XYZ file of C-alpha atoms in Angstrom:
601
model
C -0.010 0.052 -0.097
C 2.795 2.430 0.961
C 4.450 1.677 -2.344
C 1.270 2.453 -4.328
C 1.134 5.768 -2.489
C 4.702 6.616 -3.261
C 4.133 6.116 -6.886
C 0.840 7.885 -6.916
C 2.255 10.883 -5.261
C 5.303 10.693 -7.330
C 3.379 10.715 -10.508
C 1.171 13.478 -9.381
C 4.137 15.614 -8.648
C 5.557 15.026 -12.055
C 2.281 15.792 -13.841
C 1.993 18.919 -11.898
C 5.645 19.978 -12.582
C 5.294 19.339 -16.451
C 1.884 21.193 -16.761
C 3.078 24.190 -14.642
C 6.405 24.250 -16.791
C 4.458 24.328 -19.887
C 2.159 27.077 -18.660
C 4.971 29.121 -17.555
C 6.926 28.567 -20.963
C 8.918 31.605 -22.050
C 12.262 32.367 -23.858
C 15.079 34.499 -22.626
C 16.951 36.982 -24.885
C 20.236 34.755 -24.652
C 18.498 32.071 -25.996
C 18.305 33.861 -29.382
C 21.968 33.839 -29.540
C 22.208 30.021 -29.623
C 19.187 30.038 -32.117
C 21.285 32.256 -34.617
C 24.255 30.129 -34.250
C 22.201 27.073 -34.923
C 20.383 28.997 -37.870
C 23.772 29.943 -39.458
C 25.137 26.404 -39.158
C 22.031 25.013 -40.690
C 22.437 27.451 -43.583
C 26.080 26.370 -44.181
C 27.857 29.314 -42.782
C 29.269 27.409 -39.930
C 28.668 27.534 -36.257
C 29.093 31.335 -36.163
C 27.197 34.198 -35.129
C 28.250 36.514 -38.151
C 29.275 34.758 -41.292
C 33.100 34.586 -41.524
C 33.710 35.473 -37.943
C 34.718 32.417 -35.911
C 33.853 33.471 -32.244
C 32.259 31.174 -29.675
C 29.681 33.369 -28.335
C 27.626 30.667 -26.723
C 28.547 28.191 -23.819
C 26.101 25.445 -24.735
C 27.478 23.561 -27.642
C 25.317 20.486 -27.264
C 22.066 22.524 -26.630
C 22.841 24.577 -29.829
C 23.360 21.524 -31.839
C 20.087 19.973 -30.797
C 18.353 23.059 -32.264
C 20.105 22.906 -35.679
C 17.874 20.350 -37.323
C 14.762 22.525 -36.836
C 16.071 25.670 -38.248
C 14.371 26.731 -41.499
C 11.308 24.550 -40.972
C 8.156 25.848 -42.175
C 6.113 23.674 -39.692
C 8.258 23.503 -36.531
C 9.243 26.743 -34.656
C 12.687 26.472 -33.269
C 11.450 28.382 -30.047
C 8.897 25.501 -29.480
C 11.708 23.122 -29.904
C 13.585 24.653 -27.007
C 10.330 24.397 -24.945
C 10.272 20.678 -25.965
C 13.816 19.820 -24.939
C 13.631 21.827 -21.771
C 10.444 20.143 -20.461
C 11.660 16.791 -21.538
C 14.885 17.329 -19.617
C 12.720 18.472 -16.547
C 10.702 15.241 -17.016
C 13.939 13.200 -17.256
C 15.189 14.737 -13.996
C 11.826 13.881 -12.272
C 12.120 10.289 -13.384
C 15.744 9.974 -12.093
C 14.798 11.570 -8.712
C 12.114 9.047 -8.389
C 14.493 6.234 -9.183
C 16.808 7.568 -6.460
C 13.730 7.834 -4.135
C 13.194 4.090 -4.625
C 16.630 3.361 -3.506
C 16.024 5.363 -0.309
C 12.597 3.654 0.146
C 14.382 0.356 0.754
C 15.230 1.763 4.259
C 11.449 2.267 5.063
C 11.360 5.595 3.265
C 8.071 6.046 1.440
C 7.989 9.896 0.646
C 9.733 11.149 -2.674
C 11.494 13.784 -0.769
C 14.049 14.924 -3.565
C 11.359 14.927 -6.310
C 9.017 16.889 -4.020
C 11.732 19.639 -3.374
C 12.579 19.677 -6.995
C 9.363 20.098 -8.443
C 7.913 22.642 -5.827
C 10.647 25.097 -6.427
C 8.972 27.636 -8.701
C 12.239 28.483 -10.715
C 12.878 25.018 -11.600
C 9.612 24.875 -13.350
C 10.553 28.395 -14.779
C 13.880 27.308 -16.283
C 12.492 24.132 -17.646
C 11.932 26.428 -20.521
C 13.572 29.816 -21.128
C 15.284 28.511 -24.360
C 18.489 27.835 -22.392
C 20.404 24.852 -21.430
C 19.843 24.932 -17.719
C 17.278 21.952 -17.465
C 19.355 19.781 -19.761
C 22.403 20.471 -17.628
C 20.732 19.328 -14.426
C 19.412 16.293 -16.185
C 22.881 15.293 -17.410
C 24.424 15.568 -13.984
C 21.685 13.570 -12.182
C 21.616 10.931 -15.004
C 25.137 10.542 -14.885
C 25.151 10.289 -11.025
C 22.442 7.691 -10.935
C 23.885 5.391 -13.429
C 27.405 5.528 -11.870
C 25.993 5.329 -8.339
C 23.764 2.351 -9.127
C 26.984 0.152 -9.158
C 27.709 0.888 -5.547
C 27.856 -2.673 -4.600
C 30.717 -3.521 -6.928
C 33.705 -1.699 -8.100
C 34.067 -0.468 -11.718
C 37.181 -2.496 -12.555
C 35.949 -5.671 -11.105
C 32.701 -5.548 -12.907
C 34.524 -5.394 -16.210
C 36.788 -7.992 -15.170
C 34.148 -10.313 -14.128
C 31.957 -9.501 -17.231
C 34.885 -10.357 -19.373
C 35.225 -13.847 -17.703
C 31.703 -14.403 -16.803
C 30.659 -16.624 -19.782
C 33.930 -18.609 -19.462
C 33.214 -19.234 -15.704
C 29.643 -20.046 -16.654
C 30.854 -22.790 -18.945
C 33.093 -24.073 -16.017
C 29.950 -23.986 -13.576
C 31.755 -21.440 -11.546
C 29.111 -18.866 -11.949
C 25.507 -19.036 -13.488
C 24.771 -17.462 -16.960
C 22.200 -15.272 -15.206
C 24.746 -13.699 -13.055
C 27.098 -13.234 -16.154
C 24.274 -11.132 -17.699
C 23.698 -9.146 -14.579
C 27.267 -8.259 -14.416
C 26.991 -6.960 -18.036
C 24.121 -4.879 -17.047
C 26.216 -3.242 -14.405
C 28.867 -2.462 -16.764
C 26.241 -0.907 -19.212
C 25.072 1.408 -16.312
C 28.667 2.645 -15.977
C 28.993 3.419 -19.643
C 25.800 5.343 -19.631
C 27.008 7.361 -16.612
C 30.315 8.084 -18.425
C 28.315 9.050 -21.510
C 26.121 11.495 -19.701
C 29.098 13.177 -17.787
C 30.857 13.501 -21.147
C 27.840 15.222 -22.549
C 27.793 17.622 -19.747
C 31.204 18.947 -20.911
C 29.750 19.566 -24.148
C 26.653 21.249 -22.932
C 28.613 23.799 -20.734
C 32.341 24.137 -19.927
C 31.476 23.747 -16.067
C 30.692 20.145 -16.934
C 34.455 19.472 -16.856
C 34.399 20.025 -13.078
C 31.958 17.273 -12.911
C 33.611 15.070 -15.373
C 36.761 15.301 -13.458
C 35.147 14.552 -10.136
C 33.494 11.456 -11.934
C 37.174 10.395 -12.870
C 38.153 10.725 -9.199
C 34.909 8.726 -8.180
C 36.050 5.846 -10.435
C 39.476 5.821 -9.365
C 38.445 5.670 -5.569
C 36.379 2.665 -6.757
C 39.184 0.769 -8.696
C 42.177 1.044 -6.264
C 41.075 0.461 -2.797
C 37.790 -1.545 -3.214
C 38.921 -5.014 -3.700
C 42.109 -6.973 -4.030
C 42.431 -7.624 -7.669
C 45.417 -9.384 -9.447
C 46.314 -6.861 -11.997
C 48.255 -9.210 -14.076
C 45.398 -11.262 -14.946
C 43.012 -8.324 -15.590
C 42.125 -8.062 -19.267
C 42.746 -4.442 -19.580
C 42.512 -4.513 -23.318
C 38.965 -5.857 -23.135
C 36.626 -3.973 -25.578
C 34.557 -2.731 -22.793
C 37.381 -1.277 -20.798
C 38.666 0.359 -23.841
C 35.297 1.843 -24.802
C 34.708 3.142 -21.245
C 38.134 4.856 -21.385
C 37.546 6.353 -24.783
C 34.287 7.701 -23.850
C 35.650 9.239 -20.691
C 38.460 11.059 -22.581
C 36.225 11.912 -25.490
C 35.640 15.579 -24.259
C 39.421 16.153 -25.187
C 38.647 15.809 -28.834
C 35.847 18.401 -28.541
C 38.032 20.832 -27.077
C 40.815 20.083 -29.653
C 38.200 20.830 -32.303
C 37.247 24.057 -30.602
C 40.954 25.298 -30.505
C 41.276 24.576 -34.107
C 37.898 26.133 -35.146
C 37.629 29.135 -32.912
C 41.451 29.556 -31.947
C 40.657 29.249 -28.029
C 39.729 26.634 -25.714
C 37.516 28.730 -23.518
C 34.388 30.364 -24.961
C 34.192 34.061 -25.666
C 31.506 34.350 -23.186
C 34.039 33.451 -20.422
C 35.665 36.680 -21.022
C 32.609 38.581 -21.738
C 30.975 37.653 -18.402
C 33.831 37.592 -15.813
C 37.075 36.529 -17.416
C 37.488 34.385 -14.140
C 37.881 37.325 -11.907
C 36.071 37.392 -8.610
C 33.073 39.424 -7.528
C 32.473 37.726 -4.074
C 30.356 40.615 -2.748
C 27.850 40.385 -5.703
C 27.973 36.676 -5.503
C 27.061 36.617 -1.911
C 24.082 38.952 -2.827
C 23.154 36.525 -5.568
C 23.153 33.603 -3.033
C 21.451 35.616 -0.216
C 18.409 36.537 -2.619
C 18.247 32.898 -3.654
C 17.990 31.746 0.034
C 15.638 34.675 0.981
C 13.174 33.376 -1.602
C 13.522 29.854 -0.933
C 14.217 30.066 2.882
C 13.075 26.429 3.199
C 16.168 25.180 1.587
C 18.393 26.586 4.448
C 17.766 23.685 6.788
C 18.347 21.313 3.826
C 21.599 22.691 3.197
C 22.455 22.377 6.836
C 21.533 18.610 6.761
C 23.685 18.149 3.697
C 26.710 19.661 5.158
C 26.194 17.802 8.562
C 25.850 14.464 6.921
C 28.968 15.229 4.613
C 31.117 15.833 7.648
C 29.732 12.668 9.380
C 30.617 10.663 6.095
C 34.003 12.007 6.088
C 34.556 11.391 9.727
C 33.541 7.827 9.234
C 35.541 7.119 6.160
C 38.747 9.152 6.851
C 39.226 9.431 10.432
C 38.260 5.772 11.016
C 39.894 4.805 7.779
C 36.705 2.892 6.722
C 36.991 2.418 2.997
C 35.236 -0.799 2.606
C 31.835 0.670 2.081
C 32.354 1.931 -1.423
C 28.923 3.507 -1.733
C 30.100 6.218 0.722
C 31.975 7.745 -2.209
C 28.682 9.065 -3.597
C 29.430 12.134 -1.783
C 31.980 13.154 -4.314
C 29.181 13.657 -6.910
C 26.285 14.394 -4.747
C 27.793 16.916 -2.302
C 31.351 17.834 -3.249
C 30.415 18.680 -6.753
C 27.377 20.949 -6.003
C 29.442 22.704 -3.344
C 32.533 23.447 -5.709
C 30.151 24.280 -8.563
C 28.027 26.613 -6.381
C 31.179 28.171 -4.899
C 32.577 29.010 -8.070
C 29.561 30.799 -9.365
C 29.303 32.524 -6.063
C 32.887 33.815 -6.049
C 32.516 35.268 -9.676
C 29.390 37.014 -8.756
C 26.649 34.803 -9.746
C 24.374 35.698 -12.766
C 22.086 38.601 -13.634
C 19.356 35.898 -13.892
C 18.013 34.966 -10.503
C 19.018 31.487 -9.402
C 19.859 30.098 -12.888
C 23.347 28.894 -12.065
C 22.267 27.159 -8.889
C 19.393 25.164 -10.258
C 21.523 22.302 -11.964
C 23.103 21.253 -8.739
C 19.935 21.179 -6.637
C 18.805 17.811 -7.795
C 22.114 16.325 -6.641
C 21.861 17.814 -3.121
C 18.336 16.840 -2.606
C 19.405 13.233 -3.542
C 22.116 13.453 -1.069
C 19.888 14.585 1.757
C 17.226 12.062 0.780
C 19.713 9.082 0.952
C 21.292 10.337 4.242
C 18.135 11.563 5.924
C 17.381 8.298 7.787
C 20.813 8.521 9.336
C 20.231 11.956 10.348
C 16.883 11.252 12.085
C 18.227 8.416 14.163
C 20.425 11.157 16.069
C 17.139 12.233 17.650
C 15.369 8.944 18.740
C 13.163 10.654 21.244
C 12.020 13.429 18.904
C 12.080 11.266 15.683
C 8.298 11.719 15.028
C 8.552 15.595 15.506
C 11.811 15.901 13.371
C 10.233 13.828 10.766
C 7.059 15.991 10.518
C 9.236 19.278 10.617
C 11.487 17.970 7.758
C 8.465 16.749 5.627
C 6.776 20.051 5.977
C 9.549 21.921 4.296
C 8.292 21.260 0.737
C 5.039 23.137 1.790
C 7.369 26.272 2.631
C 8.661 26.214 -0.895
C 5.231 26.607 -2.306
C 4.989 29.693 0.185
C 8.253 31.152 -1.086
C 9.056 34.746 -0.281
C 8.777 36.560 -3.735
C 11.291 39.372 -3.512
C 10.228 40.638 -6.738
C 6.427 40.866 -5.980
C 5.151 44.547 -6.257
C 8.299 45.724 -8.208
C 7.601 47.757 -11.335
C 10.713 46.086 -12.782
C 11.631 42.625 -11.534
C 15.256 43.516 -10.866
C 17.038 43.771 -7.445
C 20.799 44.394 -7.128
C 21.068 44.019 -10.788
C 19.527 40.343 -10.453
C 16.429 40.066 -12.584
C 13.592 37.453 -12.675
C 13.781 37.316 -16.557
C 10.539 35.280 -17.063
C 8.571 38.322 -15.848
C 10.329 40.593 -18.221
C 10.213 38.284 -21.465
C 6.622 37.489 -21.546
C 5.647 34.906 -24.190
C 2.881 37.154 -25.502
C 5.352 39.965 -26.162
C 7.817 37.636 -27.747
C 5.288 36.362 -30.194
C 4.304 40.081 -31.005
C 8.004 41.018 -31.660
C 8.425 37.920 -33.786
C 5.433 38.357 -35.997
C 6.536 42.311 -36.489
C 10.134 41.215 -37.123
C 9.340 38.528 -39.819
C 7.540 41.208 -41.736
C 10.541 43.391 -41.851
C 13.185 40.797 -42.227
C 13.498 40.786 -46.041
C 14.339 44.510 -45.887
C 17.089 43.969 -43.336
C 18.471 41.110 -45.403
C 18.371 42.904 -48.613
C 20.042 46.097 -47.247
C 22.919 44.125 -45.773
C 22.839 46.436 -42.894
C 25.286 45.942 -39.972
C 24.108 46.608 -36.440
C 25.120 47.005 -32.743
C 22.844 45.552 -30.223
C 22.556 44.875 -26.485
C 21.452 41.628 -25.005
C 17.822 42.581 -24.802
C 17.669 42.894 -28.613
C 18.757 39.346 -29.430
C 15.297 38.538 -30.448
C 15.404 41.107 -33.201
C 18.757 39.936 -34.379
C 17.600 36.374 -34.812
C 14.310 37.355 -36.625
C 15.505 40.405 -38.672
C 18.659 38.556 -39.754
C 21.034 41.363 -40.324
C 24.379 40.820 -42.206
C 26.586 41.626 -39.239
C 25.432 42.181 -35.530
C 27.712 42.942 -32.681
C 26.646 42.558 -29.035
C 28.022 45.670 -27.363
C 26.802 45.263 -23.709
C 29.145 42.520 -22.855
C 30.860 41.425 -26.114
C 29.499 37.990 -26.258
C 29.967 37.769 -29.956
C 32.988 39.954 -30.183
C 36.488 38.991 -28.692
C 37.668 42.613 -28.658
C 34.784 43.858 -26.656
C 34.648 40.648 -24.374
C 38.139 41.580 -23.168
C 37.427 45.227 -22.148
C 37.183 46.071 -18.490
C 33.898 45.980 -16.939
C 32.442 49.221 -15.436
C 32.511 48.978 -11.611
C 29.096 48.413 -10.154
C 27.621 47.160 -13.483
C 25.340 44.350 -13.513
C 26.911 40.846 -13.821
C 27.625 40.024 -17.504
C 27.034 43.628 -18.637
C 28.824 46.986 -18.407
C 31.366 47.014 -21.027
C 31.969 50.715 -22.449
C 32.613 50.150 -26.133
C 34.721 52.754 -27.964
C 32.348 54.206 -30.771
C 35.611 54.362 -32.946
C 35.757 50.343 -32.699
C 32.124 50.370 -34.041
C 32.887 52.756 -36.737
C 35.938 50.734 -37.855
C 33.673 47.629 -38.049
C 31.417 49.786 -40.357
C 28.263 49.447 -38.162
C 25.360 51.220 -39.546
C 22.748 51.255 -36.686
C 22.811 50.984 -33.218
C 19.572 49.434 -31.981
C 19.571 51.403 -28.619
C 20.325 55.059 -27.506
C 21.049 54.286 -23.650
C 24.529 55.386 -22.763
C 25.175 57.219 -25.969
C 25.960 60.891 -26.527
C 23.265 63.416 -27.331
C 21.668 62.953 -30.712
C 22.457 65.226 -33.522
C 20.170 66.884 -36.047
C 20.684 64.096 -38.422
C 21.467 60.561 -36.661
C 18.182 59.496 -35.046
C 16.589 56.499 -36.431
C 12.796 56.212 -35.537
C 11.032 52.954 -35.809
C 7.435 53.845 -34.965
C 5.699 51.502 -32.699
C 8.243 48.627 -33.489
C 10.872 49.606 -31.015
C 12.262 52.602 -29.298
C 14.540 55.004 -31.271
C 17.730 53.765 -32.706
C 21.078 55.646 -33.600
C 22.989 55.765 -37.028
C 26.411 55.482 -36.684
C 27.616 55.181 -40.217
C 25.231 56.506 -42.884
C 25.056 54.264 -46.164
C 22.829 55.601 -48.850
C 22.477 51.941 -50.251
C 21.494 50.688 -46.821
C 19.058 53.338 -45.924
C 17.446 53.241 -49.247
C 16.409 49.598 -48.566
C 15.384 50.342 -44.998
C 13.226 53.429 -46.086
C 10.944 51.039 -47.812
C 9.572 50.276 -44.322
C 6.892 52.895 -44.056
C 6.922 53.013 -40.137
C 10.775 53.969 -40.137
C 11.925 57.366 -40.513
C 15.224 59.233 -40.523
C 16.857 62.166 -42.017
C 18.252 61.527 -45.546
C 21.695 62.729 -45.040
C 22.337 63.548 -48.737
C 19.452 66.189 -48.575
C 20.848 67.332 -45.176
C 24.261 68.054 -46.817
C 22.960 69.872 -49.599
C 20.874 72.179 -47.331
C 23.926 72.572 -44.844
C 26.305 74.115 -47.560
C 25.447 77.710 -46.984
C 25.902 77.117 -43.089
C 29.138 75.240 -43.502
C 30.659 78.302 -45.635
C 29.934 80.606 -42.607
C 31.887 78.470 -40.132
C 35.396 79.566 -39.112
C 38.212 77.274 -40.426
C 38.608 75.540 -37.139
C 34.873 74.725 -36.835
C 34.615 73.798 -40.481
C 37.489 71.389 -40.074
C 35.753 69.843 -37.124
C 32.402 69.505 -38.915
C 34.132 67.966 -41.932
C 35.708 65.267 -39.480
C 32.176 64.738 -38.148
C 30.648 64.344 -41.616
C 33.499 62.133 -42.832
C 33.106 59.547 -40.079
C 29.432 59.518 -40.272
C 29.170 59.462 -44.198
C 31.935 60.370 -46.567
C 34.264 57.413 -45.449
C 32.110 54.821 -46.870
C 32.874 56.167 -50.436
C 29.396 56.140 -51.723
C 29.067 59.827 -52.465
C 32.511 61.299 -53.902
C 30.741 64.375 -55.483
C 29.428 65.914 -52.084
C 32.748 64.631 -50.501
C 34.861 66.742 -52.804
C 32.724 69.885 -52.321
C 33.111 69.709 -48.509
C 36.771 68.816 -48.584
C 37.742 71.433 -51.008
C 36.098 73.962 -48.739
C 37.920 73.263 -45.684
């Protein structure tokens, strides 16, 4: 009966989570960067943001590749594809949490503790979509951990060893054929774990940390676990070779990256932090997360306490016989190192995003250890149990720190799903697709900030440079960040650099100098005012076909300004000529007017 209740409650939680995630579906601005990379790759331009520019402006290679087959489809919207993969990853995480829960239930535990915590955290359901790799990343970590830890009764090396000899022993009646098959199933479990771990390295660079700890976990299984005659072990058995190749496979990916992009680290590493610390901002980031989800504080406390107890039991008492205790490497040590790193660099501008992938692992750690923890309070066991199991209810009653705010931004950390509403995204998409052919035909080059990634994807300009952080530009990415700026923002881009890149339009005006008589570009109800940086008659002629757009035709302006120009003193005249030269003459499309102004310096 208890088992039926367990499955009924688990399935109800999963259904609630999936339905809620679908209802909350949205897509973040950064997601359109990955979508543009996928689009260009599908069109044969390479895995690039701008054709011919080999800059890794994404951090989610695997996620980006998943989106490639659906680009250009007339029936499948790539945005809906991101929803599908995200929610499917959320579902997969739920299934693995339920499987972990079944392991815990063998110790008379009949409540899906980890699953309940995961599903009832609102932002886990929010980031099931968002167009980002967050949900997939957490799924890969958990899947790898499950398959690796499911072999806790036997060591990795001995499993392969016994599998290689199992059928031979079966023929000699030393072991049954059924047992030999069972050993083979264990080895396949390990292979699946290594595959998922390797894929996490492709999904985000921080997957390398997890992969390294997977290696440590396997080594600790191999060396002290059992007395094995190494001379007799078939080290060249195909299964061992396959497992080793799979483990080192991320090396080949990074060799390709070095060859293709000229750098192992993605450009986003330099754009966001460059590895420099911002601990104060990181503590704010963590503090806001714990403030909203205050029910997690005792869970983290139990996790740390049980980790210290495990280490004391293993290290101080030198108890290395129980190999399953090494699970703390994946379920506790990794989340602590991962979360500590992102706290040290300042977190993120999106609320909670970088903490979400590690939460399932911590929840599993607590679920597997909670029975041992409750035994410390035999007299208060019933009260302690009730208190601990009431914590998921407090997750529903979260303290929404953004509630009542005009803009959901606190200390530069935003609740992005409240900003990028699905309805507004659909509206921008519809309007942009109507204008797309004009932008493509004009071959316009633009500068944009992160919030305008959606325009870049749908309008598809020939060249686009992200100027707020330099996500797609290595020069801007390596500029110093303004002190006090939002995490991942705050680069001050020299206008001269954008002019040298022949950028025609800046799709924003914030932070720019005051407009002149001729450089404002009005878009009607489509967007806010833009700024013309380099005026090109051929580009502007095409954009002028959009009736809602308006700007000063600079050729006409120059003709009307000639009398005023002659009245200027030589010094001012020279200054004005330089201004016109940067804005217009340097493109060489109007030599006649250029000569007139140059001769009258």
